[in-house]
Amino acid sequence: MSRVVLGAADEELVLRVKEATDGDVHVLPPGRLPADPARLFEQLVDGELPDVLLIGPAAAPDAVLALASRLDVQSPGITVVLMAEASPQMWQAAMRSGIRDLLSPSADVLTIREAVERAGAAAAGRRRVLRPVEETARYTGRVITVASPKGGVGKTTVASNLAIGLTASAPQSTVLVDLDVQFGDVASALGLVPEYALPDVVHGAAVEDTMVLKTFLTQHPSGLYAVCGADSPAAGDTVSAADVSRLLTSLSREFRYVVVDTAPGLSEQTLAALDRATDVVMLSSMDVPGVRGLRKELDVLRELCMIPAGRHVVMNFADVKGGLSVRDVETAIGTGVDVVVPRSAAVPPTTNQGVPILASGRRDPAVKELRRLVARFAATPIVRPGRYRARHRAAS
């Protein structure tokens, strides 16, 4: 039987599901179902992600569809099953949101059991595609491009902390690329002294041989790999969009996570990184000029059809005294805000020391929000598959 998480259920439904799953079910606390998968995962006591998310009829349909859509992108290894009346309209909306099955709210124990087993089998199949059980198998990693219309919004700080956070869940399988070709400072943010820089990587022997590629990377003590920026603007200008595309393609074959720190605006190198991206982190400071710039950049990228399925909007330097609320920002940019990182006096000193705040051991509100950003990626496909593997090996 697959591991099941049940939400939006009354006591009678909880009893039916417990009987159908032989007790292997985690029941979410009562209350509104979170639309953000990261907030949902925070409610899992042991941190292990489910095979099946079963949502009862007590949840608001709009909230269910929003959560399912995000899970389908961020955690496709989880199968969502909704208990609702199966009208043609509901089936259509459910399928578009990535919900795999609809059950009647009055379904009996046997029907629930069969649905959970189907959902678990579907989850297992997708996980085999997303990440084979045997770690020796190759996969194509996620390319996460961090972009912003303007400078000074903490883009390198966010990118380096995101990469450090992902390294904790994927040791030796995360690489950070400094694509601010003229004035990149990833090396400074991580306290690194690189032997090779971006132009060396894209123009040297690493271009043709992925075995050689890793020898051109700089390794951080955490296990993170980095492609550091050019020594000078002139050297950086030798890196073309085609060079960027080839590099990101090669790195995605070797690493689970490829985090790309870009220059402000939409340079040819940034557009190449967006073209290769599975995810984009759209970053802005929480002020009027920053928000307006973000709206313009989003509009341009929509026109170019260059916003990937994984889109994550992050507001940095949030301050209640600034006069803008999250709702104001969402209205202005025409889409939701996913993560809000507060202004913090603890961030500048760690940046100046070359120690990302997620690696500093500090407790700070900014740390909590940066970890929330990391969780949006680290939860895909499955971070802790130990019980899943053991259970299915025993069954085979």
Tab-separated table of C-alpha atoms in Angstrom:
chain	number	residue	atom	x	y	z
A	1	MET	CA	0.000	0.000	0.000
A	2	SER	CA	1.257	3.473	-0.871
A	3	ARG	CA	1.852	6.192	1.672
A	4	VAL	CA	-1.205	8.447	1.698
A	5	VAL	CA	-1.785	11.961	3.006
A	6	LEU	CA	-5.432	12.871	3.584
A	7	GLY	CA	-6.745	16.410	3.836
A	8	ALA	CA	-10.108	18.184	4.085
A	9	ALA	CA	-11.872	15.153	5.531
A	10	ASP	CA	-14.405	14.714	8.323
A	11	GLU	CA	-14.050	12.054	11.014
A	12	GLU	CA	-16.194	9.507	9.182
A	13	LEU	CA	-14.107	9.784	5.986
A	14	VAL	CA	-10.890	9.550	8.000
A	15	LEU	CA	-12.068	6.214	9.400
A	16	ARG	CA	-12.916	4.884	5.918
A	17	VAL	CA	-9.535	5.909	4.521
A	18	LYS	CA	-7.661	4.437	7.496
A	19	GLU	CA	-9.408	1.122	6.919
A	20	ALA	CA	-8.727	1.275	3.160
A	21	THR	CA	-5.001	2.008	3.663
A	22	ASP	CA	-4.438	-0.335	6.613
A	23	GLY	CA	-3.625	2.700	8.722
A	24	ASP	CA	-0.805	3.960	6.462
A	25	VAL	CA	-2.246	7.475	6.207
A	26	HIS	CA	-1.197	10.870	7.535
A	27	VAL	CA	-4.204	13.101	8.252
A	28	LEU	CA	-3.641	16.812	7.807
A	29	PRO	CA	-4.967	19.086	10.556
A	30	PRO	CA	-8.377	20.689	9.977
A	31	GLY	CA	-8.447	24.043	8.253
A	32	ARG	CA	-7.925	25.644	4.892
A	33	LEU	CA	-5.923	23.562	2.445
A	34	PRO	CA	-2.709	25.480	1.574
A	35	ALA	CA	-2.299	26.414	-2.095
A	36	ASP	CA	1.510	26.328	-1.798
A	37	PRO	CA	3.013	22.795	-1.782
A	38	ALA	CA	5.836	23.999	0.487
A	39	ARG	CA	3.306	24.961	3.163
A	40	LEU	CA	1.581	21.620	2.709
A	41	PHE	CA	4.858	19.728	3.192
A	42	GLU	CA	5.549	21.697	6.394
A	43	GLN	CA	2.547	19.905	7.920
A	44	LEU	CA	4.139	16.484	7.406
A	45	VAL	CA	5.673	15.626	10.753
A	46	ASP	CA	8.339	13.207	9.510
A	47	GLY	CA	9.171	15.211	6.387
A	48	GLU	CA	8.594	12.214	4.079
A	49	LEU	CA	6.599	13.067	0.986
A	50	PRO	CA	3.542	10.984	0.119
A	51	ASP	CA	2.866	8.752	-2.823
A	52	VAL	CA	-0.789	9.829	-2.883
A	53	LEU	CA	-2.509	13.024	-1.755
A	54	LEU	CA	-6.194	12.296	-1.145
A	55	ILE	CA	-8.331	15.416	-0.757
A	56	GLY	CA	-11.761	15.169	0.815
A	57	PRO	CA	-14.913	17.054	-0.160
A	58	ALA	CA	-14.514	19.687	2.565
A	59	ALA	CA	-11.893	21.592	0.553
A	60	ALA	CA	-12.855	24.552	-1.603
A	61	PRO	CA	-12.641	23.515	-5.290
A	62	ASP	CA	-10.546	26.553	-6.286
A	63	ALA	CA	-7.986	25.784	-3.559
A	64	VAL	CA	-7.786	22.127	-4.606
A	65	LEU	CA	-7.251	22.981	-8.274
A	66	ALA	CA	-4.583	25.582	-7.434
A	67	LEU	CA	-2.688	23.155	-5.192
A	68	ALA	CA	-2.940	20.308	-7.727
A	69	SER	CA	-1.618	22.535	-10.524
A	70	ARG	CA	1.442	23.477	-8.492
A	71	LEU	CA	2.071	19.904	-7.365
A	72	ASP	CA	1.871	18.726	-10.975
A	73	VAL	CA	4.805	21.033	-11.798
A	74	GLN	CA	6.819	20.952	-8.559
A	75	SER	CA	6.184	17.402	-7.327
A	76	PRO	CA	5.006	15.236	-10.230
A	77	GLY	CA	5.942	12.139	-8.234
A	78	ILE	CA	2.835	12.698	-6.065
A	79	THR	CA	-0.555	11.568	-7.376
A	80	VAL	CA	-3.551	13.714	-6.374
A	81	VAL	CA	-6.977	12.101	-5.940
A	82	LEU	CA	-10.018	14.279	-5.221
A	83	MET	CA	-13.245	13.167	-3.578
A	84	ALA	CA	-15.962	15.186	-5.303
A	85	GLU	CA	-19.051	14.692	-7.417
A	86	ALA	CA	-17.775	13.761	-10.885
A	87	SER	CA	-19.610	16.182	-13.163
A	88	PRO	CA	-18.180	16.687	-16.691
A	89	GLN	CA	-17.087	20.200	-15.688
A	90	MET	CA	-15.288	18.927	-12.590
A	91	TRP	CA	-13.560	16.157	-14.574
A	92	GLN	CA	-12.320	18.683	-17.108
A	93	ALA	CA	-11.020	21.104	-14.463
A	94	ALA	CA	-9.446	18.254	-12.487
A	95	MET	CA	-7.586	16.805	-15.463
A	96	ARG	CA	-6.278	20.239	-16.466
A	97	SER	CA	-4.934	20.714	-12.940
A	98	GLY	CA	-3.142	17.374	-12.860
A	99	ILE	CA	-5.636	15.531	-10.625
A	100	ARG	CA	-5.472	11.865	-11.657
A	101	ASP	CA	-8.744	10.516	-10.294
A	102	LEU	CA	-12.114	11.564	-8.864
A	103	LEU	CA	-13.936	9.553	-6.228
A	104	SER	CA	-17.452	9.951	-4.950
A	105	PRO	CA	-17.474	11.413	-1.408
A	106	SER	CA	-19.544	8.371	-0.394
A	107	ALA	CA	-17.093	5.827	-1.869
A	108	ASP	CA	-16.843	2.660	0.202
A	109	VAL	CA	-13.658	1.206	1.679
A	110	LEU	CA	-12.978	-1.159	-1.228
A	111	THR	CA	-13.384	1.605	-3.823
A	112	ILE	CA	-11.028	3.872	-1.884
A	113	ARG	CA	-8.486	1.077	-1.574
A	114	GLU	CA	-8.546	0.395	-5.325
A	115	ALA	CA	-8.218	4.101	-6.127
A	116	VAL	CA	-5.255	4.504	-3.791
A	117	GLU	CA	-3.531	1.473	-5.305
A	118	ARG	CA	-4.032	2.871	-8.837
A	119	ALA	CA	-2.718	6.249	-7.715
A	120	GLY	CA	0.287	4.674	-6.015
A	121	ALA	CA	1.128	2.699	-9.141
A	122	ALA	CA	0.870	5.869	-11.235
A	123	ALA	CA	3.175	7.699	-8.814
A	124	ALA	CA	5.688	4.865	-8.972
A	125	GLY	CA	5.689	4.968	-12.763
A	126	ARG	CA	6.304	8.710	-12.905
A	127	ARG	CA	9.089	8.469	-10.349
A	128	ARG	CA	10.840	5.844	-12.408
A	129	VAL	CA	10.797	8.302	-15.306
A	130	LEU	CA	11.740	11.344	-13.223
A	131	ARG	CA	14.468	9.688	-11.195
A	132	PRO	CA	15.278	6.000	-11.527
A	133	VAL	CA	15.463	4.084	-8.285
A	134	GLU	CA	19.045	3.081	-8.994
A	135	GLU	CA	21.231	6.135	-8.374
A	136	THR	CA	23.582	5.055	-11.154
A	137	ALA	CA	20.961	5.919	-13.752
A	138	ARG	CA	21.272	9.286	-15.519
A	139	TYR	CA	18.624	11.965	-15.419
A	140	THR	CA	18.146	15.415	-16.941
A	141	GLY	CA	18.267	17.949	-14.151
A	142	ARG	CA	16.179	21.027	-13.489
A	143	VAL	CA	17.580	24.276	-14.844
A	144	ILE	CA	16.478	27.054	-12.484
A	145	THR	CA	17.109	30.518	-13.921
A	146	VAL	CA	17.035	33.409	-11.432
A	147	ALA	CA	16.104	36.592	-13.307
A	148	SER	CA	15.272	40.207	-12.515
A	149	PRO	CA	14.630	43.305	-14.607
A	150	LYS	CA	16.944	45.470	-12.510
A	151	GLY	CA	20.060	45.173	-10.390
A	152	GLY	CA	20.431	45.667	-6.661
A	153	VAL	CA	17.569	43.348	-5.727
A	154	GLY	CA	19.704	40.612	-4.134
A	155	LYS	CA	19.655	38.247	-7.096
A	156	THR	CA	23.078	36.717	-6.444
A	157	THR	CA	22.257	36.375	-2.745
A	158	VAL	CA	19.017	34.537	-3.532
A	159	ALA	CA	20.649	32.363	-6.208
A	160	SER	CA	23.594	31.368	-4.012
A	161	ASN	CA	21.354	30.558	-1.039
A	162	LEU	CA	19.008	28.567	-3.279
A	163	ALA	CA	21.986	26.574	-4.599
A	164	ILE	CA	23.334	25.975	-1.085
A	165	GLY	CA	19.899	24.832	0.100
A	166	LEU	CA	19.517	22.426	-2.813
A	167	THR	CA	23.006	21.050	-2.188
A	168	ALA	CA	21.836	19.949	1.256
A	169	SER	CA	19.170	17.754	-0.386
A	170	ALA	CA	21.314	16.766	-3.388
A	171	PRO	CA	24.997	16.634	-2.342
A	172	GLN	CA	27.414	16.744	-5.287
A	173	SER	CA	24.409	17.122	-7.602
A	174	THR	CA	23.915	20.887	-7.657
A	175	VAL	CA	25.798	23.485	-9.695
A	176	LEU	CA	25.526	27.291	-9.656
A	177	VAL	CA	26.321	29.156	-12.888
A	178	ASP	CA	27.316	32.839	-12.789
A	179	LEU	CA	25.785	34.181	-15.989
A	180	ASP	CA	26.270	37.853	-15.198
A	181	VAL	CA	28.982	37.734	-17.832
A	182	GLN	CA	30.427	41.192	-17.164
A	183	PHE	CA	30.100	41.774	-13.428
A	184	GLY	CA	29.251	38.431	-11.858
A	185	ASP	CA	30.161	37.975	-8.207
A	186	VAL	CA	29.084	34.433	-7.345
A	187	ALA	CA	32.688	33.651	-6.381
A	188	SER	CA	32.626	36.463	-3.833
A	189	ALA	CA	29.214	35.438	-2.480
A	190	LEU	CA	30.509	31.906	-1.871
A	191	GLY	CA	34.025	32.856	-0.742
A	192	LEU	CA	35.621	31.013	-3.668
A	193	VAL	CA	38.905	31.575	-5.505
A	194	PRO	CA	38.279	29.854	-8.852
A	195	GLU	CA	40.992	28.441	-11.047
A	196	TYR	CA	38.700	28.560	-14.083
A	197	ALA	CA	35.958	31.038	-14.993
A	198	LEU	CA	32.943	31.004	-17.313
A	199	PRO	CA	34.889	31.791	-20.540
A	200	ASP	CA	37.303	28.927	-19.793
A	201	VAL	CA	34.396	26.517	-19.333
A	202	VAL	CA	32.555	27.404	-22.550
A	203	HIS	CA	35.631	27.753	-24.762
A	204	GLY	CA	37.907	25.043	-23.420
A	205	ALA	CA	38.059	21.278	-23.647
A	206	ALA	CA	35.002	20.976	-21.416
A	207	VAL	CA	32.806	21.957	-24.361
A	208	GLU	CA	33.312	18.586	-26.028
A	209	ASP	CA	33.778	16.255	-23.056
A	210	THR	CA	31.486	16.076	-20.040
A	211	MET	CA	34.148	14.113	-18.172
A	212	VAL	CA	36.431	17.120	-18.499
A	213	LEU	CA	33.620	19.532	-17.631
A	214	LYS	CA	33.673	18.851	-13.887
A	215	THR	CA	37.399	19.533	-13.713
A	216	PHE	CA	36.662	23.095	-14.861
A	217	LEU	CA	34.170	23.696	-12.053
A	218	THR	CA	34.961	25.199	-8.658
A	219	GLN	CA	33.799	23.211	-5.649
A	220	HIS	CA	32.417	24.794	-2.494
A	221	PRO	CA	33.022	23.056	0.878
A	222	SER	CA	29.291	22.256	1.045
A	223	GLY	CA	29.562	20.038	-2.043
A	224	LEU	CA	28.099	22.671	-4.359
A	225	TYR	CA	29.818	23.109	-7.729
A	226	ALA	CA	30.094	26.542	-9.341
A	227	VAL	CA	30.872	28.070	-12.717
A	228	CYS	CA	32.260	31.417	-11.569
A	229	GLY	CA	32.044	34.664	-13.514
A	230	ALA	CA	34.636	36.104	-15.880
A	231	ASP	CA	37.700	37.947	-14.592
A	232	SER	CA	36.841	41.028	-16.654
A	233	PRO	CA	33.916	42.449	-18.650
A	234	ALA	CA	35.907	42.000	-21.867
A	235	ALA	CA	36.422	38.300	-21.179
A	236	GLY	CA	32.757	37.912	-20.284
A	237	ASP	CA	31.658	39.453	-23.566
A	238	THR	CA	33.228	36.522	-25.420
A	239	VAL	CA	30.463	34.237	-24.029
A	240	SER	CA	27.610	33.981	-26.546
A	241	ALA	CA	24.032	32.792	-26.211
A	242	ALA	CA	24.966	29.611	-28.098
A	243	ASP	CA	27.755	28.996	-25.569
A	244	VAL	CA	25.236	29.343	-22.745
A	245	SER	CA	22.805	26.896	-24.350
A	246	ARG	CA	25.493	24.247	-24.831
A	247	LEU	CA	26.799	24.686	-21.287
A	248	LEU	CA	23.386	24.405	-19.620
A	249	THR	CA	22.492	21.378	-21.726
A	250	SER	CA	25.708	19.630	-20.674
A	251	LEU	CA	25.331	20.556	-16.997
A	252	SER	CA	21.705	19.388	-16.877
A	253	ARG	CA	22.872	15.933	-17.966
A	254	GLU	CA	25.333	15.767	-15.088
A	255	PHE	CA	23.527	17.552	-12.231
A	256	ARG	CA	20.114	17.264	-10.674
A	257	TYR	CA	19.899	21.029	-10.122
A	258	VAL	CA	21.460	23.742	-12.294
A	259	VAL	CA	20.910	27.181	-10.719
A	260	VAL	CA	21.655	30.117	-13.032
A	261	ASP	CA	22.351	33.613	-11.698
A	262	THR	CA	21.750	36.057	-14.540
A	263	ALA	CA	22.540	39.698	-15.235
A	264	PRO	CA	19.769	42.301	-14.771
A	265	GLY	CA	17.440	42.674	-17.726
A	266	LEU	CA	17.083	40.459	-20.769
A	267	SER	CA	20.508	40.060	-22.333
A	268	GLU	CA	21.071	37.435	-25.021
A	269	GLN	CA	22.736	35.213	-22.416
A	270	THR	CA	19.766	35.569	-20.038
A	271	LEU	CA	17.306	34.779	-22.838
A	272	ALA	CA	19.349	31.665	-23.673
A	273	ALA	CA	19.191	30.609	-20.017
A	274	LEU	CA	15.427	31.176	-19.955
A	275	ASP	CA	15.060	29.162	-23.144
A	276	ARG	CA	16.782	26.196	-21.455
A	277	ALA	CA	15.057	26.647	-18.093
A	278	THR	CA	12.606	24.219	-16.546
A	279	ASP	CA	11.950	26.850	-13.867
A	280	VAL	CA	12.358	30.587	-13.549
A	281	VAL	CA	12.613	32.522	-10.291
A	282	MET	CA	11.375	36.035	-11.054
A	283	LEU	CA	12.891	38.314	-8.432
A	284	SER	CA	12.073	41.889	-7.487
A	285	SER	CA	12.560	44.225	-4.575
A	286	MET	CA	9.309	45.215	-2.894
A	287	ASP	CA	9.163	48.795	-4.124
A	288	VAL	CA	7.283	50.567	-6.901
A	289	PRO	CA	10.163	50.728	-9.461
A	290	GLY	CA	11.038	47.077	-8.890
A	291	VAL	CA	7.449	45.870	-9.159
A	292	ARG	CA	6.810	47.902	-12.311
A	293	GLY	CA	9.973	46.512	-13.873
A	294	LEU	CA	8.913	42.983	-12.984
A	295	ARG	CA	5.503	43.517	-14.606
A	296	LYS	CA	7.178	44.703	-17.823
A	297	GLU	CA	9.584	41.767	-17.860
A	298	LEU	CA	6.768	39.273	-17.288
A	299	ASP	CA	4.796	40.842	-20.134
A	300	VAL	CA	7.765	40.574	-22.502
A	301	LEU	CA	8.450	36.951	-21.558
A	302	ARG	CA	4.782	36.042	-22.020
A	303	GLU	CA	4.840	37.566	-25.507
A	304	LEU	CA	7.961	35.552	-26.292
A	305	CYS	CA	6.402	32.402	-24.753
A	306	MET	CA	9.513	32.080	-22.578
A	307	ILE	CA	7.971	31.552	-19.147
A	308	PRO	CA	8.530	27.863	-18.294
A	309	ALA	CA	5.968	25.716	-16.504
A	310	GLY	CA	7.811	26.212	-13.218
A	311	ARG	CA	7.395	29.918	-12.462
A	312	HIS	CA	8.208	31.236	-8.989
A	313	VAL	CA	7.786	34.916	-8.042
A	314	VAL	CA	9.950	36.122	-5.146
A	315	MET	CA	9.774	39.499	-3.441
A	316	ASN	CA	13.019	40.456	-1.715
A	317	PHE	CA	13.714	43.179	0.869
A	318	ALA	CA	10.087	43.152	2.025
A	319	ASP	CA	9.392	45.775	4.682
A	320	VAL	CA	6.039	46.585	6.286
A	321	LYS	CA	7.133	50.225	6.423
A	322	GLY	CA	7.545	50.361	2.641
A	323	GLY	CA	3.879	51.018	1.941
A	324	LEU	CA	3.307	48.043	-0.415
A	325	SER	CA	1.456	44.885	0.553
A	326	VAL	CA	1.732	41.511	-1.148
A	327	ARG	CA	-1.788	42.019	-2.477
A	328	ASP	CA	-0.701	45.334	-4.037
A	329	VAL	CA	2.194	43.566	-5.770
A	330	GLU	CA	0.034	40.708	-7.040
A	331	THR	CA	-2.489	43.172	-8.466
A	332	ALA	CA	0.288	45.121	-10.194
A	333	ILE	CA	2.039	42.143	-11.789
A	334	GLY	CA	-1.100	40.148	-12.554
A	335	THR	CA	0.020	36.944	-10.866
A	336	GLY	CA	0.630	35.496	-7.420
A	337	VAL	CA	3.681	36.006	-5.229
A	338	ASP	CA	5.159	32.726	-3.996
A	339	VAL	CA	7.863	33.750	-1.517
A	340	VAL	CA	8.381	37.002	0.406
A	341	VAL	CA	11.863	37.452	1.875
A	342	PRO	CA	11.910	40.178	4.554
A	343	ARG	CA	14.612	42.790	4.808
A	344	SER	CA	17.169	41.454	7.275
A	345	ALA	CA	20.195	42.989	8.966
A	346	ALA	CA	21.734	39.500	9.109
A	347	VAL	CA	22.072	39.058	5.342
A	348	PRO	CA	24.665	41.757	4.401
A	349	PRO	CA	27.331	40.569	6.900
A	350	THR	CA	27.077	36.955	5.717
A	351	THR	CA	27.258	38.098	2.082
A	352	ASN	CA	30.340	40.187	2.822
A	353	GLN	CA	31.947	37.186	4.525
A	354	GLY	CA	31.254	34.926	1.536
A	355	VAL	CA	28.993	32.679	3.622
A	356	PRO	CA	25.388	32.312	2.372
A	357	ILE	CA	23.010	32.826	5.263
A	358	LEU	CA	21.557	29.316	4.809
A	359	ALA	CA	25.046	27.965	5.545
A	360	SER	CA	25.665	30.287	8.500
A	361	GLY	CA	23.484	28.513	11.039
A	362	ARG	CA	21.677	31.771	11.852
A	363	ARG	CA	18.042	31.916	12.812
A	364	ASP	CA	16.334	34.723	11.001
A	365	PRO	CA	12.990	35.369	9.250
A	366	ALA	CA	14.877	35.666	5.951
A	367	VAL	CA	16.281	32.159	6.482
A	368	LYS	CA	12.777	30.745	6.895
A	369	GLU	CA	11.586	32.263	3.623
A	370	LEU	CA	14.705	31.216	1.708
A	371	ARG	CA	14.148	27.667	2.930
A	372	ARG	CA	10.582	27.935	1.674
A	373	LEU	CA	11.980	28.802	-1.751
A	374	VAL	CA	14.359	25.827	-1.623
A	375	ALA	CA	11.471	23.537	-0.682
A	376	ARG	CA	9.670	24.421	-3.907
A	377	PHE	CA	12.410	22.562	-5.801
A	378	ALA	CA	13.870	20.099	-3.303
A	379	ALA	CA	10.488	18.368	-3.073
A	380	THR	CA	10.694	17.250	-6.713
A	381	PRO	CA	10.509	14.421	-7.382
A	382	ILE	CA	11.116	12.710	-4.021
A	383	VAL	CA	13.661	13.723	-1.432
A	384	ARG	CA	13.387	10.810	0.959
A	385	PRO	CA	12.439	7.649	-0.934
A	386	GLY	CA	13.707	5.198	1.692
A	387	ARG	CA	10.364	3.871	2.939
A	388	TYR	CA	8.947	3.910	-0.583
A	389	ARG	CA	11.770	1.761	-1.927
A	390	ALA	CA	11.757	-0.665	0.958
A	391	ARG	CA	7.995	-1.105	0.837
A	392	HIS	CA	7.858	-1.785	-2.904
A	393	ARG	CA	10.893	-4.047	-2.903
A	394	ALA	CA	9.198	-6.113	-0.221
A	395	ALA	CA	6.033	-6.290	-2.319
A	396	SER	CA	7.817	-7.350	-5.497
